[in-house]
Amino acid sequence: MGADVTRVAEAGCHLNSGCGFPAPGLNEFDFKPMFTVGGVDFTKPMLLSIICALLVVGFFWAAFAKPKLLPGKLQLVGEIGYDFVKRSIVLETIGKKGEKYVPMLVSMFFFVWIMNIMSIIPFAQFPVMSRIAFPVGLAAIVWITYMTLTFKKHGFVGGLKNLCWPSGIPGWVMFILVPIEFFSNIFVRPFTLAVRAFANMFAGHLLIVVFSVASWYLLSPSIGALYGSVSFVVAVALTAFELLVQFLQAYIFVMLASSYIAGALEEAH
């Protein structure tokens, strides 16, 4: 976001300068390679995702490497975060049989959350989940886990029944519901899981960039200064709102992942 305003400022583009409004677009999500390692070009989102992963691993490693009966501050924060995901999401959605999946879901929650938070971190200022490849990758992990557990628990025939054959439904409507259930569970679920996280981060970041750029563009010794001030206030308000959205998207992502695991472990859905 800051880089966008800087580019407009360097170009000297204002309301009264004769140039049109430099509306941000898809170019805000396109990054040139920062460096290349082994033939792989590393862009800013890729680097941020690695940093986020290291932050999650590093924090929980430091918090629980030497756990104490009377926890220190770092261990206490780690326990609060772990228990929040475990009690508020996993146990509420899956139940006791979800205990073994808590580490994976805790890691996923904080990884998604921190990647979202990157949009307001100075020098980063970009939500990694607004690049579709990252939510698609995480959704693929959830989908593979969902399919694996379904067929591991129920077998091939039982797994298909779990996915496609709703219980308590009259047989005469099954010819309609079976293909719908199959398409929904196999294709729609991973698609919506990825797109929901991507679209919210994409739209939120673009809105903040638009109003931030507009604040500078409208800044002039005229009535435009008033509009610029309003635009700046809106940008600040949107940033505060994004803090809530960033947390909620991580929460929803993991809650849906938990519900898919719960469905795979149930006898019927």
mmCIF file of C-alpha atoms in Angstrom:
data_model
loop_
_atom_site.group_PDB
_atom_site.id
_atom_site.type_symbol
_atom_site.label_atom_id
_atom_site.label_comp_id
_atom_site.label_asym_id
_atom_site.label_seq_id
_atom_site.Cartn_x
_atom_site.Cartn_y
_atom_site.Cartn_z
ATOM 1 C CA MET A 1 0.000 0.000 0.000
ATOM 2 C CA GLY A 2 2.751 2.468 0.956
ATOM 3 C CA ALA A 3 4.622 1.720 -2.266
ATOM 4 C CA ASP A 4 1.545 2.605 -4.324
ATOM 5 C CA VAL A 5 1.194 6.007 -2.683
ATOM 6 C CA THR A 6 4.941 6.556 -3.107
ATOM 7 C CA ARG A 7 4.753 5.871 -6.843
ATOM 8 C CA VAL A 8 1.908 8.368 -7.245
ATOM 9 C CA ALA A 9 3.806 10.941 -5.185
ATOM 10 C CA GLU A 10 6.977 10.502 -7.226
ATOM 11 C CA ALA A 11 4.986 10.951 -10.410
ATOM 12 C CA GLY A 12 3.612 14.226 -9.044
ATOM 13 C CA CYS A 13 0.078 13.152 -9.890
ATOM 14 C CA HIS A 14 -2.576 15.294 -8.169
ATOM 15 C CA LEU A 15 -6.131 16.385 -8.830
ATOM 16 C CA ASN A 16 -4.989 19.690 -10.359
ATOM 17 C CA SER A 17 -1.901 18.381 -12.142
ATOM 18 C CA GLY A 18 -3.780 17.396 -15.278
ATOM 19 C CA CYS A 19 -3.281 13.645 -14.922
ATOM 20 C CA GLY A 20 -6.159 11.252 -14.397
ATOM 21 C CA PHE A 21 -6.667 9.209 -11.256
ATOM 22 C CA PRO A 22 -4.121 6.351 -11.294
ATOM 23 C CA ALA A 23 -6.649 3.704 -10.299
ATOM 24 C CA PRO A 24 -5.010 0.604 -8.778
ATOM 25 C CA GLY A 25 -5.843 -2.703 -10.444
ATOM 26 C CA LEU A 26 -4.531 -6.215 -10.882
ATOM 27 C CA ASN A 27 -1.027 -4.792 -11.188
ATOM 28 C CA GLU A 28 -1.069 -4.372 -7.409
ATOM 29 C CA PHE A 29 -0.934 -8.170 -7.111
ATOM 30 C CA ASP A 30 1.756 -8.759 -9.717
ATOM 31 C CA PHE A 31 5.331 -8.775 -8.467
ATOM 32 C CA LYS A 32 8.630 -9.055 -10.284
ATOM 33 C CA PRO A 33 11.061 -11.711 -9.012
ATOM 34 C CA MET A 34 13.217 -10.463 -6.134
ATOM 35 C CA PHE A 35 15.867 -13.148 -6.623
ATOM 36 C CA THR A 36 16.290 -16.601 -8.141
ATOM 37 C CA VAL A 37 17.359 -19.792 -6.355
ATOM 38 C CA GLY A 38 17.953 -22.948 -8.367
ATOM 39 C CA GLY A 39 15.974 -21.641 -11.296
ATOM 40 C CA VAL A 40 12.996 -20.706 -9.084
ATOM 41 C CA ASP A 41 12.009 -17.032 -9.109
ATOM 42 C CA PHE A 42 11.095 -15.761 -5.656
ATOM 43 C CA THR A 43 8.524 -12.987 -5.565
ATOM 44 C CA LYS A 44 7.454 -10.898 -2.600
ATOM 45 C CA PRO A 45 4.402 -13.082 -1.731
ATOM 46 C CA MET A 46 6.564 -16.231 -1.810
ATOM 47 C CA LEU A 47 9.119 -14.656 0.497
ATOM 48 C CA LEU A 48 6.400 -13.434 2.866
ATOM 49 C CA SER A 49 4.828 -16.904 3.006
ATOM 50 C CA ILE A 50 8.186 -18.408 4.013
ATOM 51 C CA ILE A 51 8.614 -15.730 6.681
ATOM 52 C CA CYS A 52 5.105 -16.453 7.985
ATOM 53 C CA ALA A 53 5.807 -20.183 8.157
ATOM 54 C CA LEU A 54 9.066 -19.550 10.019
ATOM 55 C CA LEU A 55 7.283 -17.207 12.433
ATOM 56 C CA VAL A 56 4.649 -19.831 13.275
ATOM 57 C CA VAL A 57 7.182 -22.635 13.682
ATOM 58 C CA GLY A 58 9.619 -20.417 15.571
ATOM 59 C CA PHE A 59 6.996 -19.085 17.975
ATOM 60 C CA PHE A 60 5.544 -22.448 18.973
ATOM 61 C CA TRP A 61 9.016 -23.988 19.126
ATOM 62 C CA ALA A 62 10.165 -21.258 21.494
ATOM 63 C CA ALA A 63 6.936 -21.446 23.509
ATOM 64 C CA PHE A 64 6.919 -25.228 24.026
ATOM 65 C CA ALA A 65 10.558 -26.311 23.616
ATOM 66 C CA LYS A 66 10.945 -26.413 27.404
ATOM 67 C CA PRO A 67 7.398 -26.374 28.845
ATOM 68 C CA LYS A 68 7.047 -25.589 32.522
ATOM 69 C CA LEU A 69 4.279 -26.372 34.985
ATOM 70 C CA LEU A 70 4.134 -22.658 35.755
ATOM 71 C CA PRO A 71 4.306 -21.219 32.219
ATOM 72 C CA GLY A 72 6.292 -18.152 31.328
ATOM 73 C CA LYS A 73 4.842 -15.342 29.241
ATOM 74 C CA LEU A 74 5.704 -16.886 25.869
ATOM 75 C CA GLN A 75 4.441 -20.337 26.850
ATOM 76 C CA LEU A 76 1.282 -18.775 28.266
ATOM 77 C CA VAL A 77 0.543 -16.947 25.002
ATOM 78 C CA GLY A 78 1.196 -20.154 23.066
ATOM 79 C CA GLU A 79 -1.138 -22.136 25.324
ATOM 80 C CA ILE A 80 -3.882 -19.536 24.962
ATOM 81 C CA GLY A 81 -3.617 -19.644 21.168
ATOM 82 C CA TYR A 82 -3.482 -23.442 21.081
ATOM 83 C CA ASP A 83 -6.429 -23.829 23.468
ATOM 84 C CA PHE A 84 -8.471 -21.262 21.535
ATOM 85 C CA VAL A 85 -8.293 -23.282 18.331
ATOM 86 C CA LYS A 86 -8.634 -26.597 20.158
ATOM 87 C CA ARG A 87 -11.663 -25.700 22.298
ATOM 88 C CA SER A 88 -13.436 -23.079 20.184
ATOM 89 C CA ILE A 89 -13.081 -24.803 16.811
ATOM 90 C CA VAL A 90 -11.848 -28.387 16.848
ATOM 91 C CA LEU A 91 -13.630 -29.836 19.887
ATOM 92 C CA GLU A 92 -16.786 -27.864 19.138
ATOM 93 C CA THR A 93 -16.869 -29.134 15.552
ATOM 94 C CA ILE A 94 -15.314 -32.607 15.634
ATOM 95 C CA GLY A 95 -15.513 -33.565 19.288
ATOM 96 C CA LYS A 96 -13.030 -35.676 21.267
ATOM 97 C CA LYS A 97 -12.021 -37.674 18.206
ATOM 98 C CA GLY A 98 -10.626 -34.453 16.754
ATOM 99 C CA GLU A 99 -7.795 -34.286 19.321
ATOM 100 C CA LYS A 100 -5.251 -35.854 16.941
ATOM 101 C CA TYR A 101 -5.932 -33.180 14.300
ATOM 102 C CA VAL A 102 -5.447 -30.209 16.634
ATOM 103 C CA PRO A 103 -1.741 -29.607 15.807
ATOM 104 C CA MET A 104 -2.453 -29.459 12.076
ATOM 105 C CA LEU A 105 -5.430 -27.143 12.481
ATOM 106 C CA VAL A 106 -3.644 -24.886 14.982
ATOM 107 C CA SER A 107 -0.730 -24.529 12.555
ATOM 108 C CA MET A 108 -3.118 -23.808 9.697
ATOM 109 C CA PHE A 109 -5.032 -21.174 11.689
ATOM 110 C CA PHE A 110 -1.979 -19.167 12.687
ATOM 111 C CA PHE A 111 -0.328 -19.574 9.281
ATOM 112 C CA VAL A 112 -3.399 -18.184 7.492
ATOM 113 C CA TRP A 113 -3.876 -15.439 10.084
ATOM 114 C CA ILE A 114 -0.281 -14.203 9.916
ATOM 115 C CA MET A 115 -0.292 -14.295 6.107
ATOM 116 C CA ASN A 116 -3.393 -12.079 6.248
ATOM 117 C CA ILE A 117 -1.863 -9.737 8.822
ATOM 118 C CA MET A 118 1.059 -9.083 6.484
ATOM 119 C CA SER A 119 -1.160 -6.535 4.726
ATOM 120 C CA ILE A 120 -0.678 -4.059 7.596
ATOM 121 C CA ILE A 121 2.947 -4.823 8.481
ATOM 122 C CA PRO A 122 5.337 -2.031 7.356
ATOM 123 C CA PHE A 123 7.486 -2.959 4.356
ATOM 124 C CA ALA A 124 5.365 -6.068 3.754
ATOM 125 C CA GLN A 125 1.956 -4.445 3.262
ATOM 126 C CA PHE A 126 0.516 -7.295 1.262
ATOM 127 C CA PRO A 127 -1.902 -10.063 2.310
ATOM 128 C CA VAL A 128 -0.324 -13.271 1.028
ATOM 129 C CA MET A 129 -3.716 -15.014 0.851
ATOM 130 C CA SER A 130 -4.771 -12.529 -1.844
ATOM 131 C CA ARG A 131 -2.661 -14.572 -4.272
ATOM 132 C CA ILE A 132 -4.914 -17.469 -5.273
ATOM 133 C CA ALA A 133 -2.095 -20.048 -5.268
ATOM 134 C CA PHE A 134 -1.762 -19.919 -1.479
ATOM 135 C CA PRO A 135 -5.419 -20.536 -0.506
ATOM 136 C CA VAL A 136 -5.604 -23.173 -3.263
ATOM 137 C CA GLY A 137 -2.599 -24.958 -1.786
ATOM 138 C CA LEU A 138 -4.060 -24.920 1.719
ATOM 139 C CA ALA A 139 -7.487 -25.975 0.460
ATOM 140 C CA ALA A 140 -5.805 -28.878 -1.365
ATOM 141 C CA ILE A 141 -4.257 -30.027 1.926
ATOM 142 C CA VAL A 142 -7.685 -29.915 3.580
ATOM 143 C CA TRP A 143 -9.318 -31.739 0.650
ATOM 144 C CA ILE A 144 -6.677 -34.498 0.593
ATOM 145 C CA THR A 145 -7.081 -34.950 4.360
ATOM 146 C CA TYR A 146 -10.872 -35.051 3.962
ATOM 147 C CA MET A 147 -10.781 -37.650 1.165
ATOM 148 C CA THR A 148 -8.112 -39.762 2.892
ATOM 149 C CA LEU A 149 -10.032 -39.942 6.172
ATOM 150 C CA THR A 150 -13.320 -40.633 4.401
ATOM 151 C CA PHE A 151 -12.069 -43.678 2.491
ATOM 152 C CA LYS A 152 -9.771 -44.852 5.283
ATOM 153 C CA LYS A 153 -12.628 -45.003 7.771
ATOM 154 C CA HIS A 154 -15.443 -46.235 5.535
ATOM 155 C CA GLY A 155 -13.697 -48.092 2.732
ATOM 156 C CA PHE A 156 -14.266 -47.376 -0.940
ATOM 157 C CA VAL A 157 -17.989 -48.175 -1.105
ATOM 158 C CA GLY A 158 -18.716 -46.742 2.328
ATOM 159 C CA GLY A 159 -16.719 -43.632 1.509
ATOM 160 C CA LEU A 160 -18.724 -43.018 -1.640
ATOM 161 C CA LYS A 161 -21.916 -43.508 0.358
ATOM 162 C CA ASN A 162 -20.690 -41.045 2.975
ATOM 163 C CA LEU A 163 -19.968 -38.498 0.248
ATOM 164 C CA CYS A 164 -23.018 -38.993 -1.940
ATOM 165 C CA TRP A 165 -25.825 -40.724 -0.059
ATOM 166 C CA PRO A 166 -27.577 -38.501 2.542
ATOM 167 C CA SER A 167 -29.313 -40.438 5.287
ATOM 168 C CA GLY A 168 -33.024 -40.110 5.987
ATOM 169 C CA ILE A 169 -33.928 -39.023 2.451
ATOM 170 C CA PRO A 170 -36.660 -40.797 0.431
ATOM 171 C CA GLY A 171 -35.225 -43.052 -2.248
ATOM 172 C CA TRP A 172 -37.162 -41.453 -5.077
ATOM 173 C CA VAL A 173 -35.195 -38.192 -4.773
ATOM 174 C CA MET A 174 -31.797 -39.861 -4.614
ATOM 175 C CA PHE A 175 -31.265 -39.724 -8.367
ATOM 176 C CA ILE A 176 -31.257 -35.936 -8.006
ATOM 177 C CA LEU A 177 -29.379 -35.623 -4.710
ATOM 178 C CA VAL A 178 -26.586 -38.147 -5.329
ATOM 179 C CA PRO A 179 -24.933 -36.258 -8.238
ATOM 180 C CA ILE A 180 -25.466 -32.943 -6.418
ATOM 181 C CA GLU A 181 -23.852 -34.288 -3.228
ATOM 182 C CA PHE A 182 -20.998 -35.842 -5.193
ATOM 183 C CA PHE A 183 -20.274 -32.630 -7.098
ATOM 184 C CA SER A 184 -20.619 -30.531 -3.926
ATOM 185 C CA ASN A 185 -18.309 -32.630 -1.740
ATOM 186 C CA ILE A 186 -15.683 -33.443 -4.368
ATOM 187 C CA PHE A 187 -15.456 -30.152 -6.269
ATOM 188 C CA VAL A 188 -17.445 -27.318 -4.671
ATOM 189 C CA ARG A 189 -16.071 -27.643 -1.137
ATOM 190 C CA PRO A 190 -12.359 -27.169 -1.964
ATOM 191 C CA PHE A 191 -13.221 -24.503 -4.546
ATOM 192 C CA THR A 192 -15.298 -22.377 -2.153
ATOM 193 C CA LEU A 193 -12.808 -22.898 0.685
ATOM 194 C CA ALA A 194 -10.015 -21.428 -1.428
ATOM 195 C CA VAL A 195 -12.022 -18.693 -3.159
ATOM 196 C CA ARG A 196 -13.608 -17.423 0.070
ATOM 197 C CA ALA A 197 -10.224 -16.747 1.684
ATOM 198 C CA PHE A 198 -8.736 -15.364 -1.537
ATOM 199 C CA ALA A 199 -11.634 -13.055 -2.447
ATOM 200 C CA ASN A 200 -11.901 -11.426 0.977
ATOM 201 C CA MET A 201 -8.201 -10.650 1.169
ATOM 202 C CA PHE A 202 -8.058 -9.533 -2.467
ATOM 203 C CA ALA A 203 -11.029 -7.174 -2.166
ATOM 204 C CA GLY A 204 -9.969 -5.758 1.190
ATOM 205 C CA HIS A 205 -6.431 -4.987 0.048
ATOM 206 C CA LEU A 206 -7.610 -3.408 -3.198
ATOM 207 C CA LEU A 207 -10.072 -1.151 -1.367
ATOM 208 C CA ILE A 208 -7.402 0.048 1.048
ATOM 209 C CA VAL A 209 -5.008 0.762 -1.827
ATOM 210 C CA VAL A 210 -7.694 2.672 -3.776
ATOM 211 C CA PHE A 211 -8.543 4.981 -0.881
ATOM 212 C CA SER A 212 -4.878 5.437 0.102
ATOM 213 C CA VAL A 213 -3.925 6.484 -3.421
ATOM 214 C CA ALA A 214 -7.017 8.701 -3.613
ATOM 215 C CA SER A 215 -5.967 10.461 -0.381
ATOM 216 C CA TRP A 216 -2.740 11.607 -2.027
ATOM 217 C CA TYR A 217 -4.293 12.297 -5.428
ATOM 218 C CA LEU A 218 -6.987 14.564 -3.942
ATOM 219 C CA LEU A 219 -4.546 16.408 -1.674
ATOM 220 C CA SER A 220 -4.434 19.939 -3.126
ATOM 221 C CA PRO A 221 -5.104 23.563 -2.079
ATOM 222 C CA SER A 222 -8.756 23.283 -3.074
ATOM 223 C CA ILE A 223 -11.966 21.473 -2.153
ATOM 224 C CA GLY A 224 -10.095 18.333 -3.124
ATOM 225 C CA ALA A 225 -8.270 18.510 0.217
ATOM 226 C CA LEU A 226 -11.585 17.848 1.978
ATOM 227 C CA TYR A 227 -12.261 14.845 -0.208
ATOM 228 C CA GLY A 228 -8.706 13.672 0.343
ATOM 229 C CA SER A 229 -9.168 13.884 4.115
ATOM 230 C CA VAL A 230 -12.360 11.854 3.893
ATOM 231 C CA SER A 231 -10.583 9.299 1.719
ATOM 232 C CA PHE A 232 -7.772 9.045 4.267
ATOM 233 C CA VAL A 233 -10.249 8.466 7.109
ATOM 234 C CA VAL A 234 -11.953 5.764 5.048
ATOM 235 C CA ALA A 235 -8.575 4.106 4.376
ATOM 236 C CA VAL A 236 -7.796 4.056 8.113
ATOM 237 C CA ALA A 237 -11.265 2.696 8.916
ATOM 238 C CA LEU A 238 -10.920 -0.006 6.267
ATOM 239 C CA THR A 239 -7.537 -0.985 7.671
ATOM 240 C CA ALA A 240 -9.069 -1.370 11.147
ATOM 241 C CA PHE A 241 -11.934 -3.380 9.666
ATOM 242 C CA GLU A 242 -9.458 -5.573 7.808
ATOM 243 C CA LEU A 243 -7.908 -6.567 11.137
ATOM 244 C CA LEU A 244 -11.221 -8.176 12.042
ATOM 245 C CA VAL A 245 -11.656 -9.729 8.593
ATOM 246 C CA GLN A 246 -8.144 -11.182 8.676
ATOM 247 C CA PHE A 247 -8.885 -12.993 11.929
ATOM 248 C CA LEU A 248 -12.347 -14.121 10.827
ATOM 249 C CA GLN A 249 -11.070 -15.553 7.550
ATOM 250 C CA ALA A 250 -8.485 -17.658 9.400
ATOM 251 C CA TYR A 251 -11.181 -18.749 11.860
ATOM 252 C CA ILE A 252 -13.668 -19.643 9.108
ATOM 253 C CA PHE A 253 -11.039 -21.478 7.066
ATOM 254 C CA VAL A 254 -10.095 -23.736 9.984
ATOM 255 C CA MET A 255 -13.709 -24.143 11.130
ATOM 256 C CA LEU A 256 -14.703 -25.386 7.669
ATOM 257 C CA ALA A 257 -11.668 -27.669 7.558
ATOM 258 C CA SER A 258 -12.773 -29.085 10.928
ATOM 259 C CA SER A 259 -16.314 -29.612 9.668
ATOM 260 C CA TYR A 260 -15.000 -31.542 6.650
ATOM 261 C CA ILE A 261 -12.902 -33.770 8.929
ATOM 262 C CA ALA A 262 -15.920 -34.278 11.183
ATOM 263 C CA GLY A 263 -17.994 -35.311 8.170
ATOM 264 C CA ALA A 264 -15.321 -37.789 7.104
ATOM 265 C CA LEU A 265 -15.300 -39.406 10.550
ATOM 266 C CA GLU A 266 -19.083 -39.683 10.857
ATOM 267 C CA GLU A 267 -21.051 -42.730 9.815
ATOM 268 C CA ALA A 268 -23.391 -40.582 7.731
ATOM 269 C CA HIS A 269 -23.926 -36.859 7.059
#
